[in-house]
Amino acid sequence: AQSVAQPEDQVNVAEGNPLTVKCTYSVSGNPYLFWYVQYPNRGLQFLLKYITGDNLVKGSYGFEAEFNKSQTSFHLKKPSALVSDSALYFCAVRDIGFQKLVFGTGTRLLVSP
Amino acid sequence: ETGVTQTPRHLVMGMTNKKSLKCEQHLGHNAMYWYKQSAKKPLELMFVYSLEERVENNSVPSRFSPECPNSSHLFLHLHTLQPEDSALYLCASSQGTPASGYTFGSGTRLTVV
């Protein structure tokens, strides 16, 4: 079965510093990978996705993600963190049969002023 | 506004009550989902509907009863709930193709007293 793992429950970073939120995947076949962000008491919002093509994917709010096939990773990155980036981030992969997304456990990002 | 609307936003109900959660999308998507999000737990997929047919039921207790009368509407009927059912209930929709992600609603915060 397709799966993703987010090894960090929380990531702390100072405002202005680069941030990375880690995700590794396990799939049969081609991976279709996604990142979502969730602010308190809200639904998840789409950030970006990798389907095929360039390994560096650019998304909303200045975020980008690097697809690395050899390391089976899809880490989320941003060159300069903002306090407003503090939220819960989810990595996800399309399941076989494409009926659903399989989500990771989420990583809380805390950006300090 | 994401294109997926959930009502109500907040709901407090007693254990003997019957209530319904509503989800509506006008994005032309053909798949809809119910998720449960509890504090400090991973997202739990409850039900998947594709083309108005239930295609997945993840061992959800019978006190939760989904209904999908058409491709734009999804309901979750609740009866005789338990306090541990208190959570954020998220609805999502998708085109159901490999490259399509989910669009989430803002959720219904349910408190069972």
PDB file of N, CA and C in Angstrom, chain A residues 31-34 36-46 49-51 88 90 92-95 97-106 108, chain B residues 1-2 9-10 31 33 35 37 41-43 45 48-50 55-56 58 88 90 94-107 109:
ATOM      1  N   PRO A  31       4.822   7.903  -8.026  1.00  0.00           N
ATOM      2  CA  PRO A  31       4.202   8.587  -6.896  1.00  0.00           C
ATOM      3  C   PRO A  31       3.510   9.876  -7.327  1.00  0.00           C
ATOM      4  N   TYR A  32       2.344  10.098  -6.769  1.00  0.00           N
ATOM      5  CA  TYR A  32       1.647  11.372  -6.920  1.00  0.00           C
ATOM      6  C   TYR A  32       1.590  11.975  -5.516  1.00  0.00           C
ATOM      7  N   LEU A  33       2.365  13.000  -5.273  1.00  0.00           N
ATOM      8  CA  LEU A  33       2.616  13.510  -3.925  1.00  0.00           C
ATOM      9  C   LEU A  33       2.062  14.913  -3.748  1.00  0.00           C
ATOM     10  N   PHE A  34       1.615  15.198  -2.544  1.00  0.00           N
ATOM     11  CA  PHE A  34       0.951  16.465  -2.247  1.00  0.00           C
ATOM     12  C   PHE A  34       1.413  16.991  -0.887  1.00  0.00           C
ATOM     13  N   TYR A  36      -0.189  19.758   2.078  1.00  0.00           N
ATOM     14  CA  TYR A  36      -1.299  20.577   2.530  1.00  0.00           C
ATOM     15  C   TYR A  36      -0.910  21.293   3.810  1.00  0.00           C
ATOM     16  N   VAL A  37      -1.551  22.428   4.082  1.00  0.00           N
ATOM     17  CA  VAL A  37      -1.345  23.167   5.314  1.00  0.00           C
ATOM     18  C   VAL A  37      -2.695  23.349   6.014  1.00  0.00           C
ATOM     19  N   GLN A  38      -2.668  23.290   7.338  1.00  0.00           N
ATOM     20  CA  GLN A  38      -3.894  23.487   8.111  1.00  0.00           C
ATOM     21  C   GLN A  38      -3.658  24.513   9.210  1.00  0.00           C
ATOM     22  N   TYR A  39      -4.460  25.575   9.177  1.00  0.00           N
ATOM     23  CA  TYR A  39      -4.454  26.573  10.243  1.00  0.00           C
ATOM     24  C   TYR A  39      -5.495  26.172  11.273  1.00  0.00           C
ATOM     25  N   PRO A  40      -5.403  26.680  12.502  1.00  0.00           N
ATOM     26  CA  PRO A  40      -6.291  26.235  13.586  1.00  0.00           C
ATOM     27  C   PRO A  40      -7.768  26.311  13.223  1.00  0.00           C
ATOM     28  N   ASN A  41      -8.462  25.216  13.502  1.00  0.00           N
ATOM     29  CA  ASN A  41      -9.910  25.121  13.282  1.00  0.00           C
ATOM     30  C   ASN A  41     -10.326  25.388  11.845  1.00  0.00           C
ATOM     31  N   ARG A  42      -9.460  25.032  10.930  1.00  0.00           N
ATOM     32  CA  ARG A  42      -9.762  25.171   9.506  1.00  0.00           C
ATOM     33  C   ARG A  42      -9.520  23.842   8.814  1.00  0.00           C
ATOM     34  N   GLY A  43     -10.019  23.732   7.584  1.00  0.00           N
ATOM     35  CA  GLY A  43      -9.704  22.571   6.781  1.00  0.00           C
ATOM     36  C   GLY A  43      -8.294  22.664   6.226  1.00  0.00           C
ATOM     37  N   LEU A  44      -7.881  21.608   5.564  1.00  0.00           N
ATOM     38  CA  LEU A  44      -6.565  21.591   4.957  1.00  0.00           C
ATOM     39  C   LEU A  44      -6.591  22.362   3.643  1.00  0.00           C
ATOM     40  N   GLN A  45      -5.506  23.103   3.388  1.00  0.00           N
ATOM     41  CA  GLN A  45      -5.403  23.861   2.141  1.00  0.00           C
ATOM     42  C   GLN A  45      -4.266  23.302   1.305  1.00  0.00           C
ATOM     43  N   PHE A  46      -4.510  23.164   0.020  1.00  0.00           N
ATOM     44  CA  PHE A  46      -3.517  22.651  -0.912  1.00  0.00           C
ATOM     45  C   PHE A  46      -2.355  23.631  -1.055  1.00  0.00           C
ATOM     46  N   LYS A  49       1.927  20.095  -5.495  1.00  0.00           N
ATOM     47  CA  LYS A  49       1.900  18.670  -5.808  1.00  0.00           C
ATOM     48  C   LYS A  49       3.006  18.313  -6.790  1.00  0.00           C
ATOM     49  N   TYR A  50       3.443  17.058  -6.732  1.00  0.00           N
ATOM     50  CA  TYR A  50       4.366  16.504  -7.710  1.00  0.00           C
ATOM     51  C   TYR A  50       3.640  15.372  -8.437  1.00  0.00           C
ATOM     52  N   ILE A  51       3.605  15.498  -9.771  1.00  0.00           N
ATOM     53  CA  ILE A  51       3.020  14.439 -10.581  1.00  0.00           C
ATOM     54  C   ILE A  51       4.100  13.836 -11.465  1.00  0.00           C
ATOM     55  N   LEU A  88      -0.021  23.484  10.817  1.00  0.00           N
ATOM     56  CA  LEU A  88       0.173  22.030  10.733  1.00  0.00           C
ATOM     57  C   LEU A  88       0.297  21.655   9.262  1.00  0.00           C
ATOM     58  N   PHE A  90       0.768  18.698   6.258  1.00  0.00           N
ATOM     59  CA  PHE A  90       0.535  17.298   5.941  1.00  0.00           C
ATOM     60  C   PHE A  90       1.091  16.969   4.566  1.00  0.00           C
ATOM     61  N   ALA A  92       0.997  13.944   1.595  1.00  0.00           N
ATOM     62  CA  ALA A  92       0.026  12.927   1.188  1.00  0.00           C
ATOM     63  C   ALA A  92       0.447  12.305  -0.138  1.00  0.00           C
ATOM     64  N   VAL A  93      -0.035  11.087  -0.377  1.00  0.00           N
ATOM     65  CA  VAL A  93       0.246  10.380  -1.620  1.00  0.00           C
ATOM     66  C   VAL A  93      -1.054   9.775  -2.142  1.00  0.00           C
ATOM     67  N   ARG A  94      -1.215   9.761  -3.445  1.00  0.00           N
ATOM     68  CA  ARG A  94      -2.401   9.134  -4.046  1.00  0.00           C
ATOM     69  C   ARG A  94      -2.317   7.631  -3.869  1.00  0.00           C
ATOM     70  N   ASP A  95      -3.424   7.047  -3.418  1.00  0.00           N
ATOM     71  CA  ASP A  95      -3.455   5.611  -3.196  1.00  0.00           C
ATOM     72  C   ASP A  95      -3.620   4.875  -4.526  1.00  0.00           C
ATOM     73  N   GLY A  97      -5.302   2.907  -7.280  1.00  0.00           N
ATOM     74  CA  GLY A  97      -6.724   3.000  -7.617  1.00  0.00           C
ATOM     75  C   GLY A  97      -7.198   4.437  -7.641  1.00  0.00           C
ATOM     76  N   PHE A  98      -6.375   5.328  -7.083  1.00  0.00           N
ATOM     77  CA  PHE A  98      -6.626   6.765  -7.166  1.00  0.00           C
ATOM     78  C   PHE A  98      -7.914   7.215  -6.499  1.00  0.00           C
ATOM     79  N   GLN A  99      -8.478   6.377  -5.633  1.00  0.00           N
ATOM     80  CA  GLN A  99      -9.728   6.775  -4.984  1.00  0.00           C
ATOM     81  C   GLN A  99      -9.497   7.784  -3.872  1.00  0.00           C
ATOM     82  N   LYS A 100      -8.311   7.741  -3.279  1.00  0.00           N
ATOM     83  CA  LYS A 100      -8.126   8.582  -2.107  1.00  0.00           C
ATOM     84  C   LYS A 100      -6.662   8.975  -1.956  1.00  0.00           C
ATOM     85  N   LEU A 101      -6.464   9.981  -1.085  1.00  0.00           N
ATOM     86  CA  LEU A 101      -5.124  10.363  -0.657  1.00  0.00           C
ATOM     87  C   LEU A 101      -4.826   9.688   0.680  1.00  0.00           C
ATOM     88  N   VAL A 102      -3.577   9.290   0.837  1.00  0.00           N
ATOM     89  CA  VAL A 102      -3.116   8.759   2.116  1.00  0.00           C
ATOM     90  C   VAL A 102      -2.252   9.834   2.761  1.00  0.00           C
ATOM     91  N   PHE A 103      -2.638  10.262   3.947  1.00  0.00           N
ATOM     92  CA  PHE A 103      -1.968  11.382   4.610  1.00  0.00           C
ATOM     93  C   PHE A 103      -0.943  10.903   5.633  1.00  0.00           C
ATOM     94  N   GLY A 104       0.100  11.706   5.813  1.00  0.00           N
ATOM     95  CA  GLY A 104       1.001  11.512   6.922  1.00  0.00           C
ATOM     96  C   GLY A 104       0.375  12.006   8.218  1.00  0.00           C
ATOM     97  N   THR A 105       1.118  11.877   9.288  1.00  0.00           N
ATOM     98  CA  THR A 105       0.597  12.221  10.613  1.00  0.00           C
ATOM     99  C   THR A 105       0.650  13.712  10.900  1.00  0.00           C
ATOM    100  N   GLY A 106       1.294  14.450  10.026  1.00  0.00           N
ATOM    101  CA  GLY A 106       1.349  15.905  10.187  1.00  0.00           C
ATOM    102  C   GLY A 106       2.575  16.358  10.975  1.00  0.00           C
ATOM    103  N   ARG A 108       3.900  19.897  12.972  1.00  0.00           N
ATOM    104  CA  ARG A 108       3.572  21.256  13.390  1.00  0.00           C
ATOM    105  C   ARG A 108       4.798  22.136  13.203  1.00  0.00           C
TER     106      ARG A 108
ATOM    107  N   GLU B   1     -13.176  31.042   1.211  1.00  0.00           N
ATOM    108  CA  GLU B   1     -14.129  30.085   0.623  1.00  0.00           C
ATOM    109  C   GLU B   1     -13.384  29.171  -0.354  1.00  0.00           C
ATOM    110  N   THR B   2     -13.428  27.879  -0.096  1.00  0.00           N
ATOM    111  CA  THR B   2     -12.626  26.966  -0.891  1.00  0.00           C
ATOM    112  C   THR B   2     -13.411  26.334  -2.022  1.00  0.00           C
ATOM    113  N   ARG B   9     -20.673  25.085  11.383  1.00  0.00           N
ATOM    114  CA  ARG B   9     -19.254  25.182  11.729  1.00  0.00           C
ATOM    115  C   ARG B   9     -18.984  24.607  13.116  1.00  0.00           C
ATOM    116  N   HIS B  10     -19.945  24.786  14.009  1.00  0.00           N
ATOM    117  CA  HIS B  10     -19.817  24.270  15.361  1.00  0.00           C
ATOM    118  C   HIS B  10     -21.124  23.574  15.739  1.00  0.00           C
ATOM    119  N   ALA B  31     -15.924  12.753  -6.475  1.00  0.00           N
ATOM    120  CA  ALA B  31     -15.636  11.958  -5.283  1.00  0.00           C
ATOM    121  C   ALA B  31     -15.717  12.862  -4.059  1.00  0.00           C
ATOM    122  N   TYR B  33     -15.503  12.843   0.507  1.00  0.00           N
ATOM    123  CA  TYR B  33     -14.888  12.116   1.613  1.00  0.00           C
ATOM    124  C   TYR B  33     -15.295  12.749   2.946  1.00  0.00           C
ATOM    125  N   TYR B  35     -13.643  12.883   6.821  1.00  0.00           N
ATOM    126  CA  TYR B  35     -12.504  12.617   7.696  1.00  0.00           C
ATOM    127  C   TYR B  35     -12.849  13.070   9.107  1.00  0.00           C
ATOM    128  N   GLN B  37     -10.869  14.346  12.564  1.00  0.00           N
ATOM    129  CA  GLN B  37      -9.586  14.810  13.081  1.00  0.00           C
ATOM    130  C   GLN B  37      -9.725  15.070  14.573  1.00  0.00           C
ATOM    131  N   LYS B  41      -4.084  13.108  17.073  1.00  0.00           N
ATOM    132  CA  LYS B  41      -4.240  11.847  16.342  1.00  0.00           C
ATOM    133  C   LYS B  41      -4.123  12.125  14.855  1.00  0.00           C
ATOM    134  N   PRO B  42      -3.729  11.133  14.066  1.00  0.00           N
ATOM    135  CA  PRO B  42      -3.702  11.333  12.606  1.00  0.00           C
ATOM    136  C   PRO B  42      -5.109  11.517  12.056  1.00  0.00           C
ATOM    137  N   LEU B  43      -5.161  12.093  10.872  1.00  0.00           N
ATOM    138  CA  LEU B  43      -6.435  12.174  10.154  1.00  0.00           C
ATOM    139  C   LEU B  43      -6.989  10.770   9.937  1.00  0.00           C
ATOM    140  N   LEU B  45      -9.679   8.621   7.867  1.00  0.00           N
ATOM    141  CA  LEU B  45     -10.644   8.543   6.782  1.00  0.00           C
ATOM    142  C   LEU B  45     -11.838   7.725   7.244  1.00  0.00           C
ATOM    143  N   VAL B  48     -15.688   7.117   1.832  1.00  0.00           N
ATOM    144  CA  VAL B  48     -15.366   7.608   0.499  1.00  0.00           C
ATOM    145  C   VAL B  48     -16.561   7.342  -0.400  1.00  0.00           C
ATOM    146  N   TYR B  49     -16.983   8.373  -1.114  1.00  0.00           N
ATOM    147  CA  TYR B  49     -18.033   8.232  -2.115  1.00  0.00           C
ATOM    148  C   TYR B  49     -17.459   8.587  -3.482  1.00  0.00           C
ATOM    149  N   SER B  50     -17.713   7.735  -4.447  1.00  0.00           N
ATOM    150  CA  SER B  50     -17.315   7.998  -5.818  1.00  0.00           C
ATOM    151  C   SER B  50     -18.546   7.865  -6.700  1.00  0.00           C
ATOM    152  N   VAL B  55     -17.686   3.770  -1.636  1.00  0.00           N
ATOM    153  CA  VAL B  55     -16.670   2.816  -2.060  1.00  0.00           C
ATOM    154  C   VAL B  55     -15.748   2.423  -0.925  1.00  0.00           C
ATOM    155  N   GLU B  56     -15.858   3.117   0.195  1.00  0.00           N
ATOM    156  CA  GLU B  56     -15.024   2.753   1.330  1.00  0.00           C
ATOM    157  C   GLU B  56     -15.705   3.158   2.621  1.00  0.00           C
ATOM    158  N   ASN B  58     -14.373   2.792   6.525  1.00  0.00           N
ATOM    159  CA  ASN B  58     -13.232   2.332   7.323  1.00  0.00           C
ATOM    160  C   ASN B  58     -13.641   1.933   8.729  1.00  0.00           C
ATOM    161  N   LEU B  88     -13.011  17.410  15.056  1.00  0.00           N
ATOM    162  CA  LEU B  88     -13.264  18.222  13.866  1.00  0.00           C
ATOM    163  C   LEU B  88     -13.571  17.253  12.725  1.00  0.00           C
ATOM    164  N   LEU B  90     -14.111  16.764   8.843  1.00  0.00           N
ATOM    165  CA  LEU B  90     -13.737  17.432   7.599  1.00  0.00           C
ATOM    166  C   LEU B  90     -14.342  16.711   6.404  1.00  0.00           C
ATOM    167  N   SER B  94     -12.936  15.686  -4.642  1.00  0.00           N
ATOM    168  CA  SER B  94     -11.829  15.476  -5.566  1.00  0.00           C
ATOM    169  C   SER B  94     -12.373  15.061  -6.921  1.00  0.00           C
ATOM    170  N   GLN B  95     -11.556  15.294  -7.932  1.00  0.00           N
ATOM    171  CA  GLN B  95     -11.935  14.842  -9.260  1.00  0.00           C
ATOM    172  C   GLN B  95     -11.708  13.347  -9.420  1.00  0.00           C
ATOM    173  N   GLY B  96     -10.914  12.766  -8.512  1.00  0.00           N
ATOM    174  CA  GLY B  96     -10.711  11.323  -8.540  1.00  0.00           C
ATOM    175  C   GLY B  96      -9.728  10.851  -9.582  1.00  0.00           C
ATOM    176  N   THR B  97      -8.930  11.768 -10.134  1.00  0.00           N
ATOM    177  CA  THR B  97      -7.892  11.381 -11.088  1.00  0.00           C
ATOM    178  C   THR B  97      -6.540  11.409 -10.377  1.00  0.00           C
ATOM    179  N   PRO B  98      -5.519  10.765 -10.944  1.00  0.00           N
ATOM    180  CA  PRO B  98      -4.232  10.705 -10.239  1.00  0.00           C
ATOM    181  C   PRO B  98      -3.660  12.064  -9.876  1.00  0.00           C
ATOM    182  N   ALA B  99      -3.826  13.038 -10.755  1.00  0.00           N
ATOM    183  CA  ALA B  99      -3.192  14.333 -10.509  1.00  0.00           C
ATOM    184  C   ALA B  99      -4.024  15.248  -9.635  1.00  0.00           C
ATOM    185  N   SER B 100      -5.225  14.850  -9.310  1.00  0.00           N
ATOM    186  CA  SER B 100      -6.096  15.756  -8.559  1.00  0.00           C
ATOM    187  C   SER B 100      -5.947  15.540  -7.066  1.00  0.00           C
ATOM    188  N   GLY B 101      -5.808  16.656  -6.362  1.00  0.00           N
ATOM    189  CA  GLY B 101      -5.783  16.575  -4.910  1.00  0.00           C
ATOM    190  C   GLY B 101      -7.186  16.718  -4.377  1.00  0.00           C
ATOM    191  N   TYR B 102      -7.269  17.029  -3.097  1.00  0.00           N
ATOM    192  CA  TYR B 102      -8.551  17.270  -2.453  1.00  0.00           C
ATOM    193  C   TYR B 102      -8.773  18.770  -2.301  1.00  0.00           C
ATOM    194  N   THR B 103     -10.040  19.144  -2.283  1.00  0.00           N
ATOM    195  CA  THR B 103     -10.428  20.454  -1.759  1.00  0.00           C
ATOM    196  C   THR B 103     -11.222  20.199  -0.498  1.00  0.00           C
ATOM    197  N   PHE B 104     -10.753  20.778   0.602  1.00  0.00           N
ATOM    198  CA  PHE B 104     -11.388  20.555   1.896  1.00  0.00           C
ATOM    199  C   PHE B 104     -12.343  21.688   2.236  1.00  0.00           C
ATOM    200  N   GLY B 105     -13.369  21.334   3.000  1.00  0.00           N
ATOM    201  CA  GLY B 105     -14.168  22.343   3.663  1.00  0.00           C
ATOM    202  C   GLY B 105     -13.476  22.791   4.946  1.00  0.00           C
ATOM    203  N   SER B 106     -14.084  23.755   5.619  1.00  0.00           N
ATOM    204  CA  SER B 106     -13.485  24.297   6.847  1.00  0.00           C
ATOM    205  C   SER B 106     -13.746  23.426   8.065  1.00  0.00           C
ATOM    206  N   GLY B 107     -14.625  22.455   7.904  1.00  0.00           N
ATOM    207  CA  GLY B 107     -14.852  21.521   8.994  1.00  0.00           C
ATOM    208  C   GLY B 107     -16.009  21.901   9.896  1.00  0.00           C
ATOM    209  N   ARG B 109     -16.779  21.574  13.945  1.00  0.00           N
ATOM    210  CA  ARG B 109     -16.247  21.234  15.272  1.00  0.00           C
ATOM    211  C   ARG B 109     -17.390  20.660  16.092  1.00  0.00           C
TER     212      ARG B 109
END
